[in-house]
Coordinates of C-alpha atoms in Angstrom, one line a residue:
M1 CA -23.7 52.4 39.6
V2 CA -24.2 48.5 39.8
V3 CA -24.9 47.4 43.1
S4 CA -25.3 44.0 44.2
L5 CA -28.1 42.5 46.1
T6 CA -29.5 39.4 47.3
R7 CA -32.9 37.7 45.6
R8 CA -34.5 38.3 48.9
Q9 CA -33.4 42.2 49.1
L10 CA -34.7 42.8 45.5
F11 CA -37.7 40.1 44.5
G12 CA -38.8 39.5 48.2
A13 CA -39.4 36.3 50.2
G14 CA -40.6 33.1 49.4
A15 CA -37.7 31.5 47.4
G16 CA -36.9 28.8 49.8
A17 CA -34.6 28.3 52.2
G18 CA -31.9 31.1 52.0
A19 CA -31.6 34.6 50.0
G20 CA -32.2 33.1 46.5
L21 CA -30.3 34.2 43.1
L22 CA -27.9 37.3 43.5
L23 CA -28.4 39.7 41.0
A24 CA -28.2 43.5 40.7
A25 CA -30.0 46.6 40.2
C26 CA -29.3 50.0 38.7
G27 CA -31.9 52.0 40.1
S28 CA -34.9 50.0 40.9
S29 CA -34.7 48.0 37.7
P30 CA -34.0 44.0 38.1
A31 CA -30.6 43.2 36.4
S32 CA -28.0 40.3 37.0
A33 CA -24.5 40.4 38.3
P34 CA -22.5 37.1 37.7
A35 CA -24.2 34.1 39.7
P36 CA -22.3 33.3 42.7
T37 CA -19.3 30.9 42.9
P38 CA -20.8 27.1 44.0
S39 CA -19.5 26.6 47.6
A40 CA -18.4 23.0 48.6
P41 CA -21.3 21.5 50.7
A42 CA -20.8 21.9 54.3
P43 CA -18.2 19.0 55.8
S44 CA -19.3 15.5 56.8
G45 CA -17.5 13.2 58.9
S46 CA -15.2 13.1 61.8
G47 CA -12.7 15.6 61.4
A48 CA -13.6 16.4 58.0
A49 CA -13.7 20.4 58.5
A50 CA -10.0 20.3 59.3
A51 CA -8.9 17.9 56.5
T52 CA -7.4 19.1 53.1
P53 CA -9.5 17.2 50.2
A54 CA -7.2 14.5 48.7
R55 CA -7.2 14.0 45.0
G56 CA -8.1 10.1 43.7
G57 CA -10.1 7.1 44.7
V58 CA -13.2 5.8 43.4
L59 CA -16.4 6.6 45.3
R60 CA -18.6 3.2 45.4
V61 CA -22.3 4.8 45.6
G62 CA -25.8 2.6 46.2
A63 CA -28.8 3.9 45.0
L64 CA -32.2 2.8 44.7
G65 CA -33.9 1.5 41.3
K66 CA -35.3 -1.4 39.8
A67 CA -34.1 -2.7 36.4
S68 CA -37.8 -2.6 34.8
S69 CA -37.6 1.1 35.0
T70 CA -34.0 2.3 34.2
T71 CA -33.7 5.3 31.7
R72 CA -30.9 6.7 30.1
D73 CA -32.8 9.9 28.7
P74 CA -32.0 12.8 30.5
H75 CA -34.9 14.4 29.5
G76 CA -37.1 11.5 30.8
V77 CA -39.1 10.4 33.3
Q78 CA -36.5 9.3 35.9
A79 CA -38.2 6.6 38.2
N80 CA -35.0 5.5 39.6
E81 CA -32.7 6.9 41.8
S82 CA -29.8 5.4 40.5
D83 CA -30.8 6.7 37.3
Y84 CA -31.1 10.6 38.5
L85 CA -27.6 10.1 40.2
I86 CA -26.3 8.9 37.3
L87 CA -27.7 11.8 35.0
S88 CA -27.1 14.4 37.4
L89 CA -23.2 13.7 37.4
V90 CA -22.8 13.5 33.6
Y91 CA -25.5 16.3 32.7
D92 CA -25.3 19.6 33.9
A93 CA -28.7 21.9 34.4
L94 CA -28.7 25.5 33.9
T95 CA -28.8 26.0 37.6
V96 CA -29.1 24.0 40.7
P97 CA -29.7 24.3 44.4
G98 CA -27.7 26.1 46.6
A99 CA -27.5 26.6 50.4
S100 CA -27.2 30.5 50.6
P101 CA -28.5 31.6 48.2
N102 CA -30.9 28.6 47.2
V103 CA -30.2 29.2 43.5
A104 CA -26.7 28.3 42.5
P105 CA -25.3 28.7 38.6
R106 CA -24.2 25.7 36.8
L107 CA -24.4 25.6 33.2
A108 CA -25.6 29.3 33.4
S109 CA -22.8 31.4 34.9
A110 CA -25.5 34.2 35.4
W111 CA -28.9 35.3 34.4
E112 CA -31.1 38.7 34.0
P113 CA -34.5 39.4 33.7
S114 CA -36.2 42.0 31.7
D115 CA -38.1 45.0 33.8
D116 CA -41.5 43.2 33.2
L117 CA -39.9 39.9 34.5
K118 CA -41.0 38.0 31.2
R119 CA -37.7 37.9 29.4
W120 CA -34.7 36.0 31.1
R121 CA -31.6 36.0 29.4
F122 CA -29.2 33.1 30.7
T123 CA -25.3 33.5 30.0
I124 CA -23.7 30.1 29.3
A125 CA -20.5 29.6 31.3
E126 CA -17.6 30.4 29.2
D127 CA -15.6 27.8 29.5
A128 CA -18.1 24.6 29.4
T129 CA -17.1 22.0 27.0
F130 CA -18.8 18.6 26.2
H131 CA -17.0 15.3 27.4
D132 CA -15.5 14.9 23.9
G133 CA -13.9 18.4 24.2
S134 CA -16.3 20.4 21.9
P135 CA -17.7 23.7 23.6
V136 CA -21.1 24.0 24.7
T137 CA -22.9 26.6 22.2
A138 CA -26.0 28.6 23.1
E139 CA -27.5 26.6 20.1
D140 CA -27.1 23.4 22.0
V141 CA -28.8 24.6 25.3
V142 CA -31.8 25.8 22.7
W143 CA -32.2 22.5 21.0
S144 CA -31.8 20.8 24.6
L145 CA -34.6 22.9 26.5
R146 CA -36.9 22.6 23.1
R147 CA -36.3 18.9 23.2
L148 CA -37.4 18.8 26.9
R149 CA -40.0 21.1 26.4
A150 CA -41.7 18.4 23.8
T151 CA -41.5 15.5 26.6
P152 CA -45.0 15.0 28.5
S153 CA -44.0 16.8 31.4
G154 CA -41.8 19.4 29.5
S155 CA -44.9 22.1 30.5
A156 CA -44.0 21.6 34.0
R157 CA -40.1 21.8 33.8
L158 CA -40.2 24.9 31.8
P159 CA -43.5 26.5 33.1
G160 CA -44.7 29.3 30.9
I161 CA -42.3 28.7 28.0
E162 CA -43.2 27.5 24.8
A163 CA -40.6 26.0 22.6
G164 CA -40.6 29.1 19.9
A165 CA -39.7 31.4 23.2
I166 CA -36.5 29.4 23.5
K167 CA -33.8 31.6 21.5
A168 CA -30.1 31.8 21.1
D169 CA -28.4 35.4 21.6
G170 CA -24.7 35.0 21.2
G171 CA -23.4 33.4 24.1
A172 CA -26.6 33.4 26.0
V173 CA -30.2 31.5 26.0
V174 CA -33.4 34.1 26.1
L175 CA -36.4 32.3 27.4
T176 CA -39.6 34.3 27.3
S177 CA -42.4 33.6 29.5
S178 CA -46.0 33.9 28.9
Y179 CA -46.3 35.9 32.1
A180 CA -44.3 37.8 34.6
N181 CA -42.2 35.3 36.5
S182 CA -39.8 36.6 39.1
E183 CA -38.8 32.5 40.0
L184 CA -37.8 31.4 36.7
P185 CA -34.1 30.4 37.7
L186 CA -35.6 28.3 40.7
L187 CA -37.8 26.7 38.4
L188 CA -35.3 25.5 36.5
R189 CA -32.9 23.6 38.7
L190 CA -34.0 20.3 38.0
T191 CA -33.7 19.0 34.6
T192 CA -32.6 21.2 32.0
F193 CA -29.8 18.9 31.1
V194 CA -28.2 20.0 28.0
L195 CA -26.9 17.5 25.2
K196 CA -25.5 18.4 22.1
K197 CA -27.3 19.6 19.3
D198 CA -29.0 17.1 17.1
T199 CA -28.2 14.4 19.3
A200 CA -29.6 11.1 17.5
T201 CA -28.8 8.3 20.2
V202 CA -29.3 10.1 23.5
A203 CA -28.2 6.5 25.5
G204 CA -24.4 7.8 26.4
S205 CA -24.1 10.4 24.6
P206 CA -21.7 13.2 25.7
G207 CA -22.7 15.4 28.6
T208 CA -21.0 18.6 30.3
G209 CA -20.9 17.2 33.9
P210 CA -18.4 17.0 36.6
F211 CA -18.1 13.0 35.5
R212 CA -18.2 11.3 31.9
L213 CA -19.6 7.9 31.9
E214 CA -17.4 5.0 31.3
S215 CA -19.8 1.9 31.1
F216 CA -23.1 1.4 31.9
R217 CA -25.0 -2.3 32.4
N218 CA -28.2 -3.3 33.7
G219 CA -28.5 0.0 35.9
N220 CA -25.2 -0.1 37.1
A221 CA -22.4 2.5 36.2
R222 CA -18.8 3.8 36.2
L223 CA -18.4 7.4 35.8
V224 CA -14.9 8.9 35.3
R225 CA -13.8 12.3 36.4
N226 CA -14.1 15.0 33.7
D227 CA -10.9 17.1 33.7
R228 CA -12.7 19.4 31.5
W229 CA -15.2 20.5 33.9
H230 CA -16.0 24.3 34.1
G231 CA -17.4 24.3 37.5
G232 CA -13.8 23.5 39.4
E233 CA -11.4 20.6 40.2
V234 CA -13.2 17.1 41.2
A235 CA -11.2 15.3 43.5
L236 CA -12.9 11.9 42.8
D237 CA -11.3 9.6 40.2
A238 CA -14.3 7.9 39.6
V239 CA -17.6 7.4 40.8
E240 CA -19.4 3.4 40.8
V241 CA -23.2 3.3 41.0
Q242 CA -24.6 0.2 42.3
M243 CA -28.4 -0.2 41.5
F244 CA -30.3 -1.9 44.6
E245 CA -34.1 -2.6 44.3
S246 CA -34.4 -2.4 48.4
P247 CA -33.0 0.0 50.9
Q248 CA -32.3 -2.8 53.3
A249 CA -30.3 -4.5 50.6
M250 CA -28.2 -1.3 50.1
A251 CA -27.9 -0.6 53.8
N252 CA -26.3 -4.3 54.2
A253 CA -24.0 -3.7 51.4
M254 CA -22.5 -0.4 53.1
L255 CA -22.2 -2.1 56.4
T256 CA -20.4 -5.1 54.8
G257 CA -18.1 -2.7 52.7
Q258 CA -19.1 -3.6 49.3
I259 CA -20.2 0.2 49.1
D260 CA -19.0 3.1 50.7
L261 CA -22.1 5.4 49.9
A262 CA -26.0 4.2 50.7
S263 CA -27.8 7.3 49.1
N264 CA -31.2 8.0 50.8
V265 CA -31.6 4.7 52.7
G266 CA -34.2 5.5 54.9
A267 CA -35.3 5.7 58.7
V268 CA -34.8 1.8 59.2
A269 CA -31.4 1.5 58.4
A270 CA -30.4 4.7 60.4
R271 CA -31.9 3.6 63.2
T272 CA -30.1 0.0 62.9
A273 CA -26.9 1.9 62.4
E274 CA -27.1 4.6 65.4
G275 CA -24.5 4.0 67.4
R276 CA -21.6 2.4 65.7
G277 CA -18.7 4.1 65.4
D278 CA -17.8 3.0 62.0
V279 CA -20.8 4.6 60.2
Q280 CA -21.8 8.2 59.2
I281 CA -25.4 8.9 59.3
V282 CA -26.1 11.9 57.1
R283 CA -28.9 13.6 58.4
R284 CA -30.9 16.0 55.9
P285 CA -34.0 17.5 58.0
N286 CA -37.1 18.1 55.8
D287 CA -36.0 16.7 53.1
M288 CA -38.6 14.5 51.6
S289 CA -42.3 15.1 51.3
M290 CA -44.6 12.0 50.8
P291 CA -48.1 13.4 50.2
I292 CA -51.2 11.3 49.3
V293 CA -53.0 12.9 46.3
M294 CA -56.6 12.6 45.7
R295 CA -58.1 13.3 42.4
T296 CA -60.6 16.2 42.5
A297 CA -61.8 16.3 38.7
D298 CA -64.0 13.3 39.4
G299 CA -64.5 10.3 41.2
P300 CA -65.1 9.7 44.9
F301 CA -62.7 12.7 46.0
A302 CA -64.1 15.4 44.1
D303 CA -66.2 16.3 46.9
E304 CA -64.2 18.6 48.8
R305 CA -66.0 17.4 52.0
V306 CA -64.5 13.9 51.4
R307 CA -61.3 15.3 51.2
Q308 CA -61.2 17.5 54.3
A309 CA -62.6 14.4 56.0
V310 CA -59.5 12.1 54.7
R311 CA -57.1 14.9 56.1
L312 CA -59.1 14.9 59.6
A313 CA -59.0 10.9 59.8
V314 CA -55.0 10.6 59.9
D315 CA -53.2 10.7 62.9
R316 CA -50.0 12.7 61.6
E317 CA -48.0 12.2 64.8
A318 CA -48.2 8.6 64.8
M319 CA -47.4 8.3 60.7
V320 CA -44.3 10.2 61.9
K321 CA -43.2 8.0 64.4
Q322 CA -44.2 4.6 62.8
V323 CA -43.1 5.3 59.0
L324 CA -40.2 7.4 59.8
S325 CA -39.1 6.2 62.9
G326 CA -39.0 9.8 64.6
Y327 CA -36.6 11.0 61.5
G328 CA -39.3 13.6 60.4
A329 CA -41.7 16.5 61.1
V330 CA -45.3 16.6 61.3
A331 CA -46.7 18.4 58.3
N332 CA -49.5 20.7 57.7
D333 CA -50.7 19.9 54.0
I334 CA -49.2 22.7 52.5
L335 CA -46.2 21.7 50.4
G336 CA -43.0 23.7 50.5
T337 CA -42.4 23.4 54.3
G338 CA -38.7 24.7 53.8
D339 CA -39.7 28.1 52.7
P340 CA -39.0 31.2 54.7
D341 CA -42.3 32.5 54.1
Y342 CA -44.3 29.2 54.9
A343 CA -47.2 30.1 56.6
K344 CA -46.7 28.8 60.1
D345 CA -49.9 30.8 61.6
I346 CA -52.3 28.4 59.5
P347 CA -53.5 26.2 62.5
Q348 CA -52.1 23.1 62.7
R349 CA -54.6 20.3 61.3
T350 CA -55.1 17.5 63.7
R351 CA -57.1 14.0 63.9
D352 CA -61.0 14.5 64.3
L353 CA -62.7 11.3 63.8
A354 CA -65.8 12.5 64.8
Q355 CA -65.6 15.6 62.0
A356 CA -64.2 13.5 59.5
K357 CA -67.2 11.0 59.9
R358 CA -69.9 13.9 59.6
L359 CA -68.1 15.1 56.8
L360 CA -68.4 11.7 54.9
G361 CA -71.9 11.4 56.0
Q362 CA -72.6 14.8 54.7
A363 CA -70.9 14.1 51.2
G364 CA -72.8 10.8 50.8
L365 CA -69.8 9.0 50.3
D366 CA -70.8 5.0 49.8
L367 CA -68.6 3.6 52.9
S368 CA -69.7 -0.1 51.7
M369 CA -67.3 0.4 48.7
T370 CA -63.7 -0.4 49.2
Y371 CA -61.5 2.2 47.5
E372 CA -57.8 1.6 46.1
L373 CA -54.7 3.5 47.2
F374 CA -52.1 3.0 44.2
T375 CA -48.1 3.3 45.7
T376 CA -44.8 1.8 44.9
E377 CA -41.5 1.5 46.8
D378 CA -39.6 3.3 45.0
I379 CA -38.3 5.2 48.4
P380 CA -38.1 4.1 52.0
G381 CA -41.3 4.2 53.6
L382 CA -43.5 5.1 50.8
A383 CA -45.6 1.7 50.5
E384 CA -45.6 1.6 54.4
S385 CA -47.1 5.1 54.8
A386 CA -50.1 3.8 52.5
T387 CA -50.5 0.7 54.6
L388 CA -50.8 3.1 57.8
F389 CA -53.1 5.4 56.2
A390 CA -55.4 2.6 55.2
T391 CA -55.3 1.6 58.8
Q392 CA -55.7 5.0 60.4
V393 CA -58.9 6.1 58.1
R394 CA -60.8 2.8 58.5
E395 CA -61.5 4.3 62.0
A396 CA -63.6 6.8 60.1
G397 CA -65.5 4.1 58.4
L398 CA -63.3 4.6 54.9
N399 CA -62.1 0.8 53.4
I400 CA -59.2 1.6 51.4
R401 CA -57.0 -1.3 50.1
V402 CA -53.4 -0.8 49.1
V403 CA -52.5 -1.5 45.7
K404 CA -48.4 -1.9 45.0
Q405 CA -47.2 -1.3 41.8
D406 CA -43.8 -1.7 39.9
P407 CA -42.3 1.8 39.4
G408 CA -42.6 1.3 35.4
V409 CA -46.3 0.6 35.7
F410 CA -47.1 3.3 38.4
W411 CA -45.7 6.2 36.6
D412 CA -46.7 5.3 33.4
K413 CA -50.4 3.9 34.1
T414 CA -51.0 5.7 37.8
W415 CA -49.5 8.8 38.2
L416 CA -51.4 11.7 37.4
K417 CA -54.7 9.5 36.6
A418 CA -55.6 7.4 39.8
P419 CA -58.1 8.7 42.3
L420 CA -55.8 8.1 45.1
Y421 CA -52.2 7.3 45.2
T422 CA -49.0 8.1 46.9
T423 CA -46.2 10.5 45.5
Y424 CA -43.1 12.0 46.7
W425 CA -41.0 15.4 46.1
G426 CA -37.4 15.9 47.1
T427 CA -37.9 19.9 46.6
N428 CA -39.4 21.5 49.9
D429 CA -37.7 25.0 49.6
S430 CA -40.4 26.9 48.0
V431 CA -44.2 27.2 47.9
V432 CA -43.8 29.0 44.4
F433 CA -42.2 26.2 43.0
F434 CA -45.4 23.4 44.2
A435 CA -47.7 26.3 43.0
G436 CA -46.0 26.3 39.6
K437 CA -45.6 22.6 38.8
T438 CA -48.1 20.6 40.6
L439 CA -50.9 23.2 42.0
S440 CA -51.8 25.9 39.0
S441 CA -54.7 24.5 36.8
D442 CA -52.3 24.4 33.7
A443 CA -49.4 22.7 35.3
A444 CA -48.7 19.5 33.2
Q445 CA -47.8 17.7 36.7
N446 CA -51.0 18.9 38.2
E447 CA -51.0 15.6 40.2
A448 CA -54.7 15.8 41.9
A449 CA -56.1 17.5 38.6
W450 CA -57.0 20.4 41.0
K451 CA -58.5 23.7 39.7
D452 CA -58.9 26.7 41.6
D453 CA -59.5 30.1 39.9
A454 CA -58.5 31.8 43.2
F455 CA -55.6 30.0 43.7
D456 CA -54.6 30.5 40.1
R457 CA -55.1 34.5 39.8
T458 CA -52.9 34.6 43.5
Y459 CA -50.1 32.4 42.2
L460 CA -49.7 34.7 39.2
K461 CA -49.8 38.1 41.3
A462 CA -46.9 36.4 43.7
V463 CA -44.5 35.6 41.0
G464 CA -45.4 38.8 39.2
T465 CA -44.3 40.8 42.3
V466 CA -41.2 42.0 43.4
D467 CA -42.1 44.5 46.4
A468 CA -41.7 41.6 49.3
A469 CA -44.0 43.5 51.4
E470 CA -46.9 43.3 48.3
R471 CA -45.7 40.0 47.6
A472 CA -46.1 38.3 51.3
P473 CA -49.7 38.3 51.4
Y474 CA -50.3 36.6 48.0
L475 CA -48.0 33.9 49.4
R476 CA -50.1 33.5 52.5
E477 CA -53.0 33.5 50.6
M478 CA -51.9 30.6 48.3
Q479 CA -51.1 28.6 51.3
R480 CA -54.3 29.2 53.1
I481 CA -56.6 27.9 49.7
E482 CA -54.0 25.1 49.4
H483 CA -54.7 24.0 52.7
E484 CA -58.1 24.3 52.9
R485 CA -59.4 22.7 49.5
S486 CA -56.3 21.0 47.5
G487 CA -56.1 17.6 46.7
Y488 CA -53.0 16.7 48.6
L489 CA -52.9 15.1 52.2
L490 CA -49.3 16.0 53.3
W491 CA -48.9 14.2 56.5
G492 CA -45.1 14.7 57.4
M493 CA -41.9 15.3 56.1
A494 CA -39.5 12.8 56.0
D495 CA -35.4 13.3 57.1
G496 CA -33.2 12.6 54.0
L497 CA -30.7 10.0 55.7
D498 CA -27.4 8.4 54.0
L499 CA -25.0 6.0 55.6
A500 CA -21.7 6.3 54.6
S501 CA -18.0 5.1 55.3
P502 CA -15.7 7.7 57.8
K503 CA -13.2 7.9 55.1
V504 CA -16.0 9.4 52.9
R505 CA -15.8 13.7 53.2
D506 CA -17.7 16.7 52.1
L507 CA -20.8 14.3 51.2
P508 CA -23.8 17.2 50.2
T509 CA -26.1 18.0 52.8
L510 CA -28.5 20.1 50.9
P511 CA -32.1 18.1 50.0
G512 CA -33.4 16.6 47.4
Y513 CA -31.4 17.6 43.9
G514 CA -28.9 19.2 46.0
R515 CA -27.8 15.8 47.4
V516 CA -26.9 14.2 44.3
Q517 CA -24.2 16.6 43.6
L518 CA -21.2 14.2 44.6
E519 CA -18.6 16.5 42.7
R520 CA -17.4 17.8 46.0
A521 CA -17.1 14.4 47.7
W522 CA -13.4 13.0 48.5
L523 CA -11.8 9.8 50.2
A524 CA -9.8 10.4 53.4
T525 CA -6.8 8.0 53.4

């Protein structure tokens, strides 16, 4: 007999906010059931819960970006939020974030692991087609995933999966991991976008998503409804995406009626809009982390004592209050704060200037020098966090000069390379996600160049363990090690904040990638 189980029941805790993907079991062996049908996002806006979605209308969306950083490659680095929004509506990934469970189907309708959790079979939705009407085949998916794997960040986006381990099997794609990995469906949620096999010109190529690209110019785009979309009915006739270089300009455009939705507009704009009856504030708690990265392989922060001193020199409550205007929460240097197995029992690190000074002295760091902290203005509050951080650590004797860079320069020249820089992540529902993407020694996006054998061993035990009771101590140990000696200073979690016209209904409330899933939104008349 086949019995349906939630991922929490079968694979244990630690997958994120919710139970995880649905599977079925026969006896004690993992097996798949059809993945759950995506539910509409939680309603937003006054009276939305009782209203029936109306078909039609054009949703005008503002998103942050810079013309110098524009990309139209779904497998490239998307430094602009506007690009990511467009690509996420035009192309389908295999899986996407969900509320409960936290992994929902998209182009993959179901998934099934082998008993040893190394071989995963993803069934492609039977009625999935490209925008030109041609059916999506397993060969299309294999070609796309191999293309993704060949990009500089491909090993992070497909962790443990080599190009030769991606194969077609009838109407399914089989991915074979180099290690047991119970979390693979979760790790495929971001950019496993699918193109037609042998696509020569990627820009403007047909996708499989809820909208198709009608026009694109200088980062601005018009997307029209894809009536063939396999994921269900889409109410909006079109989405028009307008790129803004600053959150202030985007907020002003929304408040003056030039756009209907200001996406990820930031705390300052939200605070300004408070109390206005003609504006919705959509708030997603614990939405985004903005850690400071300290390179551990070499340079001034390679000494663990220096990293500990930096973490002790920061006033986290002041950072949340001043940078986020209170729209956020203090964090404890552990990525994945939304995970049900987040280790709340690890003592919260607080400011201790005396200890910070002692550690800097013990490490022998040259305090006569000025060290550079690189940042960008990709998202609201990022550059401001760098400036306040520099002010705070000066009280411990550490001199920091903040260097602001254009996003294109930052992501090409600084990210993964500089001794000290800011970064940000819009996914926070899984400790394991970050372990595989940014913390394990062989992670392609190992931002701090951190290598810790004990952490690596514990991570492999965690993802290779099915039983919840056996898995829990591994998850806790991973977080303890990260808290003590990684290259991250995670001072707080920012709330995600959108401003919207009252007529915009059913906006997504999930964090990270989830917030760009606008296919269920509609306009009230």
